[in-house]
mmCIF file of C-alpha atoms in Angstrom:
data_model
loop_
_atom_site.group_PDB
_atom_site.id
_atom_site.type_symbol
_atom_site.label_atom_id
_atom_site.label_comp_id
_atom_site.label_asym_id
_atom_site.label_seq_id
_atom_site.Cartn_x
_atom_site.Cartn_y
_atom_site.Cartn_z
ATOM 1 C CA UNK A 1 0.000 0.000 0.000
ATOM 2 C CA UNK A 2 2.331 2.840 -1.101
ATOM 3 C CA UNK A 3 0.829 3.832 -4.769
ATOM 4 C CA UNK A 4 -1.387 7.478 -4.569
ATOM 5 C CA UNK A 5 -4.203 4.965 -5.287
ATOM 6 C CA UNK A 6 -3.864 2.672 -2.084
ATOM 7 C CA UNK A 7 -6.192 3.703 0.798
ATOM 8 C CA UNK A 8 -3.680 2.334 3.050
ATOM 9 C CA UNK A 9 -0.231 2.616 3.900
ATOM 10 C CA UNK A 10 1.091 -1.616 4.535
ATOM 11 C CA UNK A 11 4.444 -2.925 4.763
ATOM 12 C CA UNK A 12 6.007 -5.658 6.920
ATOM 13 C CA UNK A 13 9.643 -5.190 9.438
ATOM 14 C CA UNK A 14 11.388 -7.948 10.864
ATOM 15 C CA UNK A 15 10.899 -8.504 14.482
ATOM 16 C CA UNK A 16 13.851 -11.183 15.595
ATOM 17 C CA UNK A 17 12.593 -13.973 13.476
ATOM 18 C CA UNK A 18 9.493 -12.766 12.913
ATOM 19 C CA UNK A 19 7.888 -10.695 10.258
ATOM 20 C CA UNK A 20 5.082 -8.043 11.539
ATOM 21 C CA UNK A 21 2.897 -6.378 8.889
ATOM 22 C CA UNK A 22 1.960 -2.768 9.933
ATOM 23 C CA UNK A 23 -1.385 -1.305 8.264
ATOM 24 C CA UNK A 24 -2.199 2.327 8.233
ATOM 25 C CA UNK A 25 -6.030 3.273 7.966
ATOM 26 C CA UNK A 26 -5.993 7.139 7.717
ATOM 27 C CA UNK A 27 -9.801 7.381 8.270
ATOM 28 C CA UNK A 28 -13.016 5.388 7.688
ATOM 29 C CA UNK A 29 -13.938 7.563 4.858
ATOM 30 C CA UNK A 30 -12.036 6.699 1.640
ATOM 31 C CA UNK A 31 -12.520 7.864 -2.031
ATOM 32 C CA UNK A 32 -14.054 4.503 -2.844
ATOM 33 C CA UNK A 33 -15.862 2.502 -0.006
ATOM 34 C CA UNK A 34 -15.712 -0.666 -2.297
ATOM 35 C CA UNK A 35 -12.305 -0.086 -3.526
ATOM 36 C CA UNK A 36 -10.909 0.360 -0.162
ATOM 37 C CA UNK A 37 -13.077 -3.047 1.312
ATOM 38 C CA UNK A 38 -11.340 -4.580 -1.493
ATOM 39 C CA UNK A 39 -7.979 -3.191 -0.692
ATOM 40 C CA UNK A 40 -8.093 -4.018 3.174
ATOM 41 C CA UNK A 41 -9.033 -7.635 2.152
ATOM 42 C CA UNK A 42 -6.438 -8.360 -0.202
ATOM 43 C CA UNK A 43 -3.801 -6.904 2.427
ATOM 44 C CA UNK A 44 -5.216 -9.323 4.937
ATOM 45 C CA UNK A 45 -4.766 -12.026 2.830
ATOM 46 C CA UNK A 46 -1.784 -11.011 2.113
ATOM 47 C CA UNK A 47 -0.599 -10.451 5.618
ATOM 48 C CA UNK A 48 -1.607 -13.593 6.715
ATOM 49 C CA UNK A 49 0.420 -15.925 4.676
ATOM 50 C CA UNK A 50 3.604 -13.976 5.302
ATOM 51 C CA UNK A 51 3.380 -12.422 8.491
ATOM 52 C CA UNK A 52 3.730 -13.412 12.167
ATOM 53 C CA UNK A 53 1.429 -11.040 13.836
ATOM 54 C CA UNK A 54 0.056 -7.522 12.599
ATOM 55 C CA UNK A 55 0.056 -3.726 13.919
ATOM 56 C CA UNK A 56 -2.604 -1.666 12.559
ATOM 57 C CA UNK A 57 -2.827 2.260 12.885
ATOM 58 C CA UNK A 58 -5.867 4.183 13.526
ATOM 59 C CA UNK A 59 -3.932 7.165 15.346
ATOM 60 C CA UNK A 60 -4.898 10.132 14.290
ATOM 61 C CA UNK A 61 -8.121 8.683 12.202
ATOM 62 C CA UNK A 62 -10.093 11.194 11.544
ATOM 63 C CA UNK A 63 -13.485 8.944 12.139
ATOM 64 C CA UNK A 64 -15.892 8.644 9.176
ATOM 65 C CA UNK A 65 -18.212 5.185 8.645
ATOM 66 C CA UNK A 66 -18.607 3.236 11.623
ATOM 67 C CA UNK A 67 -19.992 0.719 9.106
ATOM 68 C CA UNK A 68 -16.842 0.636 7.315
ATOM 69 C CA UNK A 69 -14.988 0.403 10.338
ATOM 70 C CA UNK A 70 -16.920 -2.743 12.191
ATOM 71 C CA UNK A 71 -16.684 -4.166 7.842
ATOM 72 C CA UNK A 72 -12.591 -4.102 8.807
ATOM 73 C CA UNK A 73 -13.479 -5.868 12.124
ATOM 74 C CA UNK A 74 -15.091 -8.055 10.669
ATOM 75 C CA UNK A 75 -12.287 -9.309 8.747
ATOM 76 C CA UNK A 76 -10.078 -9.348 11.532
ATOM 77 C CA UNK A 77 -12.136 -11.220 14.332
ATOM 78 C CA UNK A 78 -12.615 -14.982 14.186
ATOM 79 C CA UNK A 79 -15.686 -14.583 16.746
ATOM 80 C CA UNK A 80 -19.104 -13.055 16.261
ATOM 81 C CA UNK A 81 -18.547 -9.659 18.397
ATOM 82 C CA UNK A 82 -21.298 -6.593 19.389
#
């Protein structure tokens, strides 16, 4: 996630012998709600088979749609949550 088109800033650093993939979400409201579901799927996927644990960045988010922010959650929890 480092092209002007990426909703999301992503990258992995080494950690000992681990990898950690770090994920950036500027704010819940991007130019493209689909595009950016899209995006933040494909990065998990992507983090998943090459990472050993991942950071992700809200500070400074400046807000936007809670829906699109529990969507993300929903990706990333492996339990039903309220």
């Amino acid at each position: 996630g480092g092209r002007v088109t990426d909703e999301f800033l992503s990258g992995t650093f080494p950690l000992g012998s681990a990898t950690i993939g770090f994920l950036r979400i500027p704010n819940f409201t991007p130019r493209s709600a689909n595009n950016a579901i899209l995006q933040f799927w494909a990065e998990i996927d992507a983090f998943e088979l090459t990472t050993s644990a991942l950071v992700i960045d809200i500070t400074n988010n400046g807000g936007g749609n809670g829906c699109l922010a529990e969507l993300y959650m929903q990706s990333l929890a492996r339990r039903p949550f309220w």
